[in-house]
């Protein structure tokens, strides 16, 4: 039943604010803009997934992919969190967070040190994906989310592999972004202090791909990896 | 009282295994080695901190620093999670997770795609730091953890700023690392497939520092930033 629920439709430019998506601190740094949220989610591929086990929080890093208004996470059917989702009838309450660090903000005062970042926090029930077609689409999306174009250049999962893989879905309903951009915000009386102040950009990138030693003869580096 | 608790002592080469630090899946990827845990924690500065609010999980990105066997996190005294720690007498149960992504593992089969990573997960009660000396040391550590050498080259927090800043401490007692390293693990029968396979290294680095336009005359880029 759970796998047959239709995905939420994109109906408004912003996600609705809820009690838990409006921060008590720096609400000016929060955004509910759908396009911004999507762009932050699409730039990353590792999220931190939180859930409650025996009354205590657990936070694990895992891959994710966005398809429209759904996020997908996968794992072994034997893993504890994915088993817990399968056993939670109305879905397991989770919090999925994605963070990009863009710069270190070094102020003259220790207090005004900060980090430029963009993050998205999604709350909601995670549900087991049981529909075979949706599961296949989600698994392709998980591969393509990390390396666009890769899913079509692989041997797809066979029956046994599909059976060993659990996929869970978290719909984008209760969502917020939070971000800090720009320069240093020192106190006016600190501006004359002899401490260097400014922003150190944080960069992410890829090194030269290291081919598997057993590559089939004539298998060159594909175009989608040259463009990564 | 909470702030006067002595930090845990480093007594063994490994952290003790507990029910929640031994994974049901891929236990061979888990490690409890203290030096390895420290090295993973010291390489990062953004963690994902999970706690439970109204029965549901919340995961937020935040800065952290390690001092011996203690982790420190700071924030506004007005923020909901830090207020919750202050109000939880025996400490608020949290899960603090740090993750580094080292490479994308592209297998010939979709199923064997993976990521090379190193992560640390810490469970335990977070306690409010009330001792002024410990709080100052923690705040210096938080600045130096992001940019080593920076704390001494700032205007330290004044009384008002200290009062506005909450610091919480999480002791390294229930801790595990998890990591994947190495190359592709394809099925033997897939080795002849014409799909490129291998590892794409993921790199992190810093761009050229952008000085604040109002820098005091003669303030050059400090050596610790040239070495970053």
Short mmCIF file of C-alpha atoms in Angstrom, two decimals:
data_model
loop_
_atom_site.label_atom_id
_atom_site.label_comp_id
_atom_site.label_asym_id
_atom_site.label_seq_id
_atom_site.Cartn_x
_atom_site.Cartn_y
_atom_site.Cartn_z
CA UNK A 1 0.00 0.00 0.00
CA UNK A 2 2.70 2.41 1.01
CA UNK A 3 4.51 2.17 -2.31
CA UNK A 4 1.37 3.10 -4.25
CA UNK A 5 0.86 6.48 -2.61
CA UNK A 6 1.19 9.20 -5.22
CA UNK A 7 4.08 11.62 -4.75
CA UNK A 8 3.21 15.11 -3.51
CA UNK A 9 2.56 17.59 -6.29
CA UNK A 10 4.48 20.78 -6.77
CA UNK A 11 1.78 23.35 -6.15
CA UNK A 12 3.41 26.48 -4.77
CA UNK A 13 6.68 28.38 -5.04
CA UNK A 14 7.35 27.78 -1.34
CA UNK A 15 6.95 24.98 1.17
CA UNK A 16 4.54 25.81 4.01
CA UNK A 17 6.13 26.97 7.27
CA UNK A 18 5.50 24.72 10.27
CA UNK A 19 6.32 25.01 13.96
CA UNK A 20 9.44 22.93 13.55
CA UNK A 21 10.70 24.45 10.31
CA UNK A 22 10.75 28.02 11.65
CA UNK A 23 13.93 28.47 13.74
CA UNK A 24 13.87 30.51 16.92
CA UNK A 25 17.34 31.88 16.05
CA UNK A 26 18.24 33.75 12.83
CA UNK A 27 14.86 33.20 11.12
CA UNK A 28 16.14 35.58 8.41
CA UNK A 29 18.55 32.84 7.34
CA UNK A 30 15.70 30.39 6.73
CA UNK A 31 14.08 29.90 3.34
CA UNK A 32 11.15 27.84 2.17
CA UNK A 33 11.64 28.51 -1.53
CA UNK A 34 11.10 25.32 -3.47
CA UNK A 35 13.68 26.01 -6.20
CA UNK A 36 16.36 26.90 -3.64
CA UNK A 37 15.61 23.75 -1.63
CA UNK A 38 15.82 21.63 -4.78
CA UNK A 39 19.11 23.21 -5.84
CA UNK A 40 20.71 22.52 -2.44
CA UNK A 41 19.44 18.93 -2.46
CA UNK A 42 20.59 18.33 -6.03
CA UNK A 43 24.12 19.63 -5.38
CA UNK A 44 24.84 16.98 -2.76
CA UNK A 45 24.56 13.23 -2.57
CA UNK A 46 25.40 12.42 1.07
CA UNK A 47 22.79 13.28 3.69
CA UNK A 48 22.64 12.71 7.42
CA UNK A 49 19.54 10.72 8.31
CA UNK A 50 18.22 10.90 11.85
CA UNK A 51 15.72 8.63 13.53
CA UNK A 52 14.84 7.55 17.05
CA UNK A 53 15.80 4.13 18.40
CA UNK A 54 14.89 3.13 21.96
CA UNK A 55 14.12 6.79 22.71
CA UNK A 56 17.58 8.02 21.66
CA UNK A 57 18.60 9.77 18.45
CA UNK A 58 20.69 8.04 15.78
CA UNK A 59 22.30 9.98 12.91
CA UNK A 60 23.86 8.08 10.00
CA UNK A 61 25.41 9.31 6.75
CA UNK A 62 23.86 7.82 3.63
CA UNK A 63 23.35 8.52 -0.07
CA UNK A 64 20.10 10.07 -1.28
CA UNK A 65 18.48 11.17 -4.51
CA UNK A 66 15.63 13.56 -5.31
CA UNK A 67 12.93 12.70 -7.84
CA UNK A 68 10.44 15.55 -8.03
CA UNK A 69 9.01 15.99 -4.55
CA UNK A 70 10.39 12.69 -3.18
CA UNK A 71 13.71 11.82 -1.63
CA UNK A 72 14.97 8.26 -1.79
CA UNK A 73 17.47 6.50 0.44
CA UNK A 74 18.58 2.90 0.02
CA UNK A 75 20.42 0.29 1.96
CA UNK A 76 20.58 -3.36 2.82
CA UNK A 77 17.32 -5.01 3.84
CA UNK A 78 19.36 -6.27 6.80
CA UNK A 79 20.30 -2.84 8.18
CA UNK A 80 18.58 -1.76 11.37
CA UNK A 81 17.22 1.62 10.20
CA UNK A 82 15.77 0.20 6.98
CA UNK A 83 14.23 -2.73 8.84
CA UNK A 84 12.70 -0.23 11.26
CA UNK A 85 11.10 1.67 8.38
CA UNK A 86 9.61 -1.54 7.00
CA UNK A 87 8.15 -2.36 10.41
CA UNK A 88 6.68 1.12 11.08
CA UNK A 89 3.21 0.93 9.56
CA UNK A 90 2.52 4.66 9.04
CA UNK A 91 6.17 5.34 8.28
CA UNK A 92 9.13 5.98 10.57
CA UNK A 93 9.61 9.63 11.64
CA UNK A 94 12.95 10.79 10.26
CA UNK A 95 14.88 14.00 9.78
CA UNK A 96 17.07 14.18 6.67
CA UNK A 97 19.66 16.94 6.52
CA UNK A 98 21.96 18.02 3.67
CA UNK A 99 24.70 20.60 4.25
CA UNK A 100 27.15 22.39 1.96
CA UNK A 101 29.96 24.47 3.45
CA UNK A 102 30.87 27.36 1.15
CA UNK A 103 33.33 29.42 3.18
CA UNK A 104 34.98 30.13 6.51
CA UNK A 105 34.07 33.56 7.84
CA UNK A 106 36.95 34.93 9.93
CA UNK A 107 35.95 38.00 11.89
CA UNK A 108 38.21 40.20 14.01
CA UNK A 109 36.28 39.03 17.09
CA UNK A 110 36.11 35.36 18.04
CA UNK A 111 32.38 35.79 18.63
CA UNK A 112 31.57 36.76 15.03
CA UNK A 113 33.42 33.85 13.44
CA UNK A 114 31.03 31.92 11.27
CA UNK A 115 30.67 29.65 8.28
CA UNK A 116 28.95 30.32 4.99
CA UNK A 117 26.73 27.34 4.34
CA UNK A 118 23.55 26.13 2.72
CA UNK A 119 21.53 23.37 4.35
CA UNK A 120 18.18 21.68 3.92
CA UNK A 121 16.29 19.91 6.69
CA UNK A 122 13.39 17.59 5.83
CA UNK A 123 11.03 16.18 8.45
CA UNK A 124 8.50 13.45 7.89
CA UNK A 125 7.67 9.77 7.82
CA UNK A 126 9.96 7.53 5.77
CA UNK A 127 8.08 4.78 3.98
CA UNK A 128 9.22 1.51 2.49
CA UNK A 129 9.07 1.52 -1.32
CA UNK A 130 7.43 -1.74 -2.36
CA UNK A 131 6.34 -0.98 -5.94
CA UNK A 132 8.97 -2.66 -8.20
CA UNK A 133 8.85 0.11 -10.82
CA UNK A 134 9.26 2.89 -8.26
CA UNK A 135 12.09 0.94 -6.64
CA UNK A 136 13.93 0.61 -9.95
CA UNK A 137 13.47 4.31 -10.74
CA UNK A 138 14.75 5.21 -7.26
CA UNK A 139 17.85 3.03 -7.62
CA UNK A 140 18.65 4.57 -11.02
CA UNK A 141 18.16 8.01 -9.48
CA UNK A 142 20.52 7.16 -6.62
CA UNK A 143 23.30 6.27 -9.08
CA UNK A 144 22.60 9.23 -11.38
CA UNK A 145 22.42 11.65 -8.44
CA UNK A 146 26.09 10.96 -7.63
CA UNK A 147 27.32 10.77 -11.25
CA UNK A 148 24.80 12.07 -13.80
CA UNK A 149 24.58 9.68 -16.74
CA UNK A 150 26.06 6.72 -14.90
CA UNK A 151 22.93 4.57 -14.38
CA UNK A 152 22.60 3.86 -18.10
CA UNK A 153 26.26 2.73 -18.20
CA UNK A 154 25.99 -0.09 -15.63
CA UNK A 155 24.66 -3.61 -15.36
CA UNK A 156 21.26 -3.04 -13.67
CA UNK A 157 20.34 -4.81 -10.45
CA UNK A 158 19.14 -8.38 -10.90
CA UNK A 159 16.32 -10.03 -8.95
CA UNK A 160 18.54 -11.18 -6.10
CA UNK A 161 20.17 -7.75 -5.74
CA UNK A 162 16.79 -6.01 -5.84
CA UNK A 163 15.52 -8.30 -3.10
CA UNK A 164 18.56 -7.50 -0.93
CA UNK A 165 18.07 -3.73 -1.34
CA UNK A 166 15.57 -1.73 0.64
CA UNK A 167 14.50 1.70 -0.64
CA UNK A 168 12.71 4.23 1.53
CA UNK A 169 10.93 7.40 0.47
CA UNK A 170 10.56 10.70 2.27
CA UNK A 171 8.19 13.20 0.68
CA UNK A 172 9.11 16.88 0.54
CA UNK A 173 6.30 18.36 2.61
CA UNK A 174 7.88 19.76 5.77
CA UNK A 175 11.05 21.31 4.45
CA UNK A 176 13.27 24.31 5.08
CA UNK A 177 16.59 25.63 3.87
CA UNK A 178 18.96 27.67 5.97
CA UNK A 179 21.89 29.61 4.62
CA UNK A 180 24.52 32.16 5.45
CA UNK A 181 26.21 34.09 2.67
CA UNK A 182 28.36 37.19 2.43
CA UNK A 183 31.21 38.66 4.39
CA UNK A 184 32.24 39.45 7.93
CA UNK A 185 29.85 41.09 10.44
CA UNK A 186 32.20 42.62 13.01
CA UNK A 187 31.19 45.18 15.61
CA UNK A 188 31.95 48.75 14.40
CA UNK A 189 34.36 49.30 17.31
CA UNK A 190 36.40 46.24 16.25
CA UNK A 191 37.08 47.37 12.68
CA UNK A 192 40.42 48.96 13.55
CA UNK A 193 41.82 45.84 15.22
CA UNK A 194 44.96 44.43 13.58
CA UNK A 195 43.45 40.99 12.90
CA UNK A 196 43.02 39.79 9.34
CA UNK A 197 39.32 39.35 8.55
CA UNK A 198 37.56 37.95 5.53
CA UNK A 199 36.19 34.83 3.94
CA UNK A 200 38.15 31.72 2.96
CA UNK A 201 36.22 29.94 0.20
CA UNK A 202 35.77 26.19 0.66
CA UNK A 203 36.08 24.19 -2.56
CA UNK A 204 34.96 20.71 -3.47
CA UNK A 205 36.13 18.82 -6.50
CA UNK A 206 37.24 15.55 -7.98
CA UNK A 207 40.68 14.09 -8.61
CA UNK A 208 41.75 12.06 -11.62
CA UNK A 209 39.67 8.86 -11.87
CA UNK A 210 41.62 5.70 -10.96
CA UNK A 211 40.59 2.87 -13.28
CA UNK A 212 40.03 -0.64 -11.94
CA UNK A 213 43.04 -2.80 -12.97
CA UNK A 214 40.73 -5.44 -14.48
CA UNK A 215 38.92 -3.08 -16.87
CA UNK A 216 37.76 -4.85 -20.05
CA UNK A 217 40.16 -4.05 -22.93
CA UNK A 218 39.25 -0.88 -24.83
CA UNK A 219 37.09 0.59 -22.03
CA UNK A 220 37.91 4.30 -22.03
CA UNK A 221 36.92 6.97 -19.54
CA UNK A 222 33.31 7.91 -20.40
CA UNK A 223 32.34 11.46 -21.31
CA UNK A 224 30.12 11.91 -18.21
CA UNK A 225 33.19 11.36 -16.01
CA UNK A 226 35.28 13.83 -18.01
CA UNK A 227 32.55 16.41 -17.36
CA UNK A 228 32.23 15.68 -13.63
CA UNK B 1 27.61 20.91 38.79
CA UNK B 2 27.59 19.56 35.23
CA UNK B 3 30.50 21.70 34.13
CA UNK B 4 32.70 20.46 36.95
CA UNK B 5 32.60 16.81 35.91
CA UNK B 6 36.09 15.68 34.98
CA UNK B 7 36.60 14.68 31.36
CA UNK B 8 36.92 10.96 30.65
CA UNK B 9 40.48 9.71 30.69
CA UNK B 10 42.17 8.00 27.80
CA UNK B 11 42.70 4.54 29.17
CA UNK B 12 42.72 2.09 26.29
CA UNK B 13 43.66 1.94 22.62
CA UNK B 14 40.02 1.31 21.70
CA UNK B 15 36.59 2.50 22.77
CA UNK B 16 34.41 -0.25 24.22
CA UNK B 17 31.86 -1.79 21.86
CA UNK B 18 28.22 -1.35 22.85
CA UNK B 19 24.95 -2.67 21.46
CA UNK B 20 24.40 0.52 19.49
CA UNK B 21 27.95 0.99 18.22
CA UNK B 22 28.18 -2.46 16.59
CA UNK B 23 26.37 -2.34 13.24
CA UNK B 24 24.29 -5.26 12.03
CA UNK B 25 25.57 -4.64 8.50
CA UNK B 26 29.23 -4.62 7.41
CA UNK B 27 30.67 -4.89 10.95
CA UNK B 28 34.07 -5.31 9.25
CA UNK B 29 33.88 -1.64 8.28
CA UNK B 30 33.50 -0.53 11.90
CA UNK B 31 36.45 0.50 14.06
CA UNK B 32 36.75 1.47 17.70
CA UNK B 33 40.38 2.50 17.53
CA UNK B 34 40.86 5.68 19.52
CA UNK B 35 43.56 7.21 17.30
CA UNK B 36 41.54 6.59 14.16
CA UNK B 37 38.43 8.12 15.76
CA UNK B 38 40.42 11.18 16.82
CA UNK B 39 41.96 11.62 13.37
CA UNK B 40 38.54 11.53 11.68
CA UNK B 41 37.11 14.00 14.20
CA UNK B 42 40.10 16.34 13.89
CA UNK B 43 39.96 16.45 10.09
CA UNK B 44 36.45 17.95 10.07
CA UNK B 45 34.74 20.85 11.73
CA UNK B 46 31.08 20.48 10.75
CA UNK B 47 29.12 17.70 12.42
CA UNK B 48 25.47 16.69 12.24
CA UNK B 49 23.94 16.73 15.68
CA UNK B 50 20.80 14.70 16.31
CA UNK B 51 18.40 14.92 19.21
CA UNK B 52 14.78 14.11 19.92
CA UNK B 53 12.13 16.81 20.15
CA UNK B 54 8.50 15.91 20.85
CA UNK B 55 9.31 12.29 20.04
CA UNK B 56 10.69 13.09 16.58
CA UNK B 57 14.30 13.27 15.43
CA UNK B 58 15.99 16.58 14.58
CA UNK B 59 19.35 16.73 12.79
CA UNK B 60 21.21 20.04 12.51
CA UNK B 61 24.63 20.90 11.09
CA UNK B 62 26.91 22.69 13.53
CA UNK B 63 30.59 23.32 14.27
CA UNK B 64 32.41 21.17 16.81
CA UNK B 65 35.84 20.81 18.34
CA UNK B 66 37.62 17.99 20.15
CA UNK B 67 39.64 18.59 23.32
CA UNK B 68 41.04 15.28 24.53
CA UNK B 69 38.09 12.99 25.15
CA UNK B 70 35.46 15.76 24.97
CA UNK B 71 33.60 17.23 22.02
CA UNK B 72 32.26 20.76 22.27
CA UNK B 73 29.44 22.40 20.32
CA UNK B 74 28.33 25.99 20.76
CA UNK B 75 25.44 28.18 19.80
CA UNK B 76 23.16 30.94 20.93
CA UNK B 77 21.65 30.56 24.37
CA UNK B 78 18.38 31.34 22.57
CA UNK B 79 18.49 28.35 20.21
CA UNK B 80 16.06 25.54 20.90
CA UNK B 81 18.54 22.62 21.01
CA UNK B 82 20.94 24.43 23.35
CA UNK B 83 18.09 25.52 25.62
CA UNK B 84 16.94 21.89 25.68
CA UNK B 85 20.39 20.76 26.85
CA UNK B 86 20.37 23.35 29.62
CA UNK B 87 16.98 22.13 30.78
CA UNK B 88 17.82 18.40 30.69
CA UNK B 89 19.22 17.72 34.15
CA UNK B 90 21.24 14.55 33.44
CA UNK B 91 22.09 15.77 29.95
CA UNK B 92 20.20 15.54 26.67
CA UNK B 93 20.70 12.31 24.68
CA UNK B 94 22.34 13.25 21.39
CA UNK B 95 24.05 11.56 18.47
CA UNK B 96 26.89 13.49 16.86
CA UNK B 97 28.11 12.31 13.45
CA UNK B 98 31.08 13.44 11.36
CA UNK B 99 31.55 12.20 7.79
CA UNK B 100 34.30 12.60 5.19
CA UNK B 101 33.71 11.44 1.63
CA UNK B 102 36.96 10.29 0.01
CA UNK B 103 35.88 8.82 -3.30
CA UNK B 104 33.10 7.63 -5.56
CA UNK B 105 33.30 3.91 -6.24
CA UNK B 106 31.88 3.14 -9.68
CA UNK B 107 31.37 -0.56 -10.21
CA UNK B 108 30.30 -2.28 -13.42
CA UNK B 109 27.06 -3.27 -11.67
CA UNK B 110 24.68 -0.65 -10.25
CA UNK B 111 24.41 -2.77 -7.09
CA UNK B 112 28.11 -2.52 -6.22
CA UNK B 113 28.34 1.24 -6.56
CA UNK B 114 29.58 2.71 -3.32
CA UNK B 115 31.39 5.59 -1.70
CA UNK B 116 34.72 5.59 0.08
CA UNK B 117 34.16 7.40 3.35
CA UNK B 118 35.22 7.73 6.95
CA UNK B 119 32.66 8.58 9.62
CA UNK B 120 32.45 8.76 13.38
CA UNK B 121 29.25 8.41 15.37
CA UNK B 122 29.16 9.48 19.03
CA UNK B 123 26.26 8.69 21.36
CA UNK B 124 25.72 10.13 24.78
CA UNK B 125 24.29 12.86 26.96
CA UNK B 126 25.19 16.44 26.01
CA UNK B 127 25.75 18.64 29.06
CA UNK B 128 25.74 22.38 29.48
CA UNK B 129 29.23 23.77 30.16
CA UNK B 130 28.90 26.21 33.04
CA UNK B 131 32.49 26.51 34.27
CA UNK B 132 33.81 29.82 32.84
CA UNK B 133 37.34 28.48 32.27
CA UNK B 134 36.13 25.36 30.47
CA UNK B 135 33.78 27.51 28.39
CA UNK B 136 36.63 29.79 27.29
CA UNK B 137 38.85 26.85 26.42
CA UNK B 138 36.02 25.30 24.43
CA UNK B 139 35.38 28.51 22.48
CA UNK B 140 39.09 28.86 21.65
CA UNK B 141 39.11 25.23 20.57
CA UNK B 142 36.08 25.80 18.32
CA UNK B 143 37.89 28.60 16.48
CA UNK B 144 41.21 26.73 16.31
CA UNK B 145 39.53 23.54 15.14
CA UNK B 146 38.40 25.30 11.94
CA UNK B 147 41.60 27.35 11.41
CA UNK B 148 44.54 26.20 13.57
CA UNK B 149 46.24 29.23 15.12
CA UNK B 150 43.32 31.57 14.62
CA UNK B 151 42.03 31.88 18.22
CA UNK B 152 45.16 33.78 19.35
CA UNK B 153 44.70 36.23 16.47
CA UNK B 154 41.21 37.47 17.42
CA UNK B 155 39.56 39.73 19.94
CA UNK B 156 38.35 37.22 22.58
CA UNK B 157 34.70 37.09 23.62
CA UNK B 158 33.69 39.74 26.13
CA UNK B 159 31.30 39.21 29.05
CA UNK B 160 28.18 39.98 27.05
CA UNK B 161 29.22 37.68 24.21
CA UNK B 162 30.10 34.88 26.64
CA UNK B 163 26.70 35.21 28.29
CA UNK B 164 24.98 34.98 24.89
CA UNK B 165 26.88 31.81 23.95
CA UNK B 166 25.95 28.37 25.19
CA UNK B 167 28.54 25.59 25.04
CA UNK B 168 27.66 21.93 25.38
CA UNK B 169 29.94 18.99 25.95
CA UNK B 170 29.67 15.41 24.76
CA UNK B 171 32.19 12.97 26.20
CA UNK B 172 33.80 10.34 23.99
CA UNK B 173 32.58 7.18 25.69
CA UNK B 174 30.23 5.46 23.24
CA UNK B 175 31.99 5.96 19.94
CA UNK B 176 32.58 4.15 16.69
CA UNK B 177 34.15 4.86 13.33
CA UNK B 178 33.00 3.32 10.08
CA UNK B 179 34.95 3.42 6.87
CA UNK B 180 35.16 2.07 3.37
CA UNK B 181 38.43 2.24 1.48
CA UNK B 182 39.86 0.65 -1.63
CA UNK B 183 38.60 -0.17 -5.06
CA UNK B 184 35.67 -1.76 -6.83
CA UNK B 185 34.14 -5.07 -5.65
CA UNK B 186 32.35 -6.35 -8.73
CA UNK B 187 31.04 -9.88 -9.17
CA UNK B 188 33.58 -12.07 -11.05
CA UNK B 189 31.09 -12.65 -13.88
CA UNK B 190 30.74 -8.89 -14.43
CA UNK B 191 34.45 -8.17 -14.97
CA UNK B 192 34.23 -8.47 -18.75
CA UNK B 193 31.38 -5.95 -19.08
CA UNK B 194 32.23 -2.88 -21.17
CA UNK B 195 31.47 -0.38 -18.38
CA UNK B 196 34.26 1.80 -17.00
CA UNK B 197 34.89 0.98 -13.34
CA UNK B 198 37.12 2.55 -10.76
CA UNK B 199 37.31 5.20 -8.08
CA UNK B 200 36.89 8.96 -8.54
CA UNK B 201 38.75 10.70 -5.69
CA UNK B 202 36.80 13.46 -3.91
CA UNK B 203 38.91 16.47 -3.00
CA UNK B 204 38.36 19.25 -0.49
CA UNK B 205 40.33 22.43 -0.39
CA UNK B 206 40.32 26.17 0.05
CA UNK B 207 40.20 29.02 -2.44
CA UNK B 208 42.10 32.30 -2.21
CA UNK B 209 41.07 34.20 0.95
CA UNK B 210 38.89 37.26 0.26
CA UNK B 211 39.89 40.08 2.61
CA UNK B 212 37.25 42.24 4.27
CA UNK B 213 37.21 45.65 2.49
CA UNK B 214 37.57 47.47 5.82
CA UNK B 215 40.78 45.70 6.92
CA UNK B 216 43.00 47.90 9.12
CA UNK B 217 45.88 49.31 7.04
CA UNK B 218 48.94 47.04 6.96
CA UNK B 219 47.04 43.87 7.94
CA UNK B 220 48.53 41.13 5.77
CA UNK B 221 47.38 37.56 5.30
CA UNK B 222 48.63 35.63 8.36
CA UNK B 223 50.93 32.63 8.00
CA UNK B 224 48.34 30.18 9.42
CA UNK B 225 46.04 31.06 6.51
CA UNK B 226 48.80 30.62 3.94
CA UNK B 227 49.34 27.13 5.37
CA UNK B 228 45.65 26.17 5.41
#
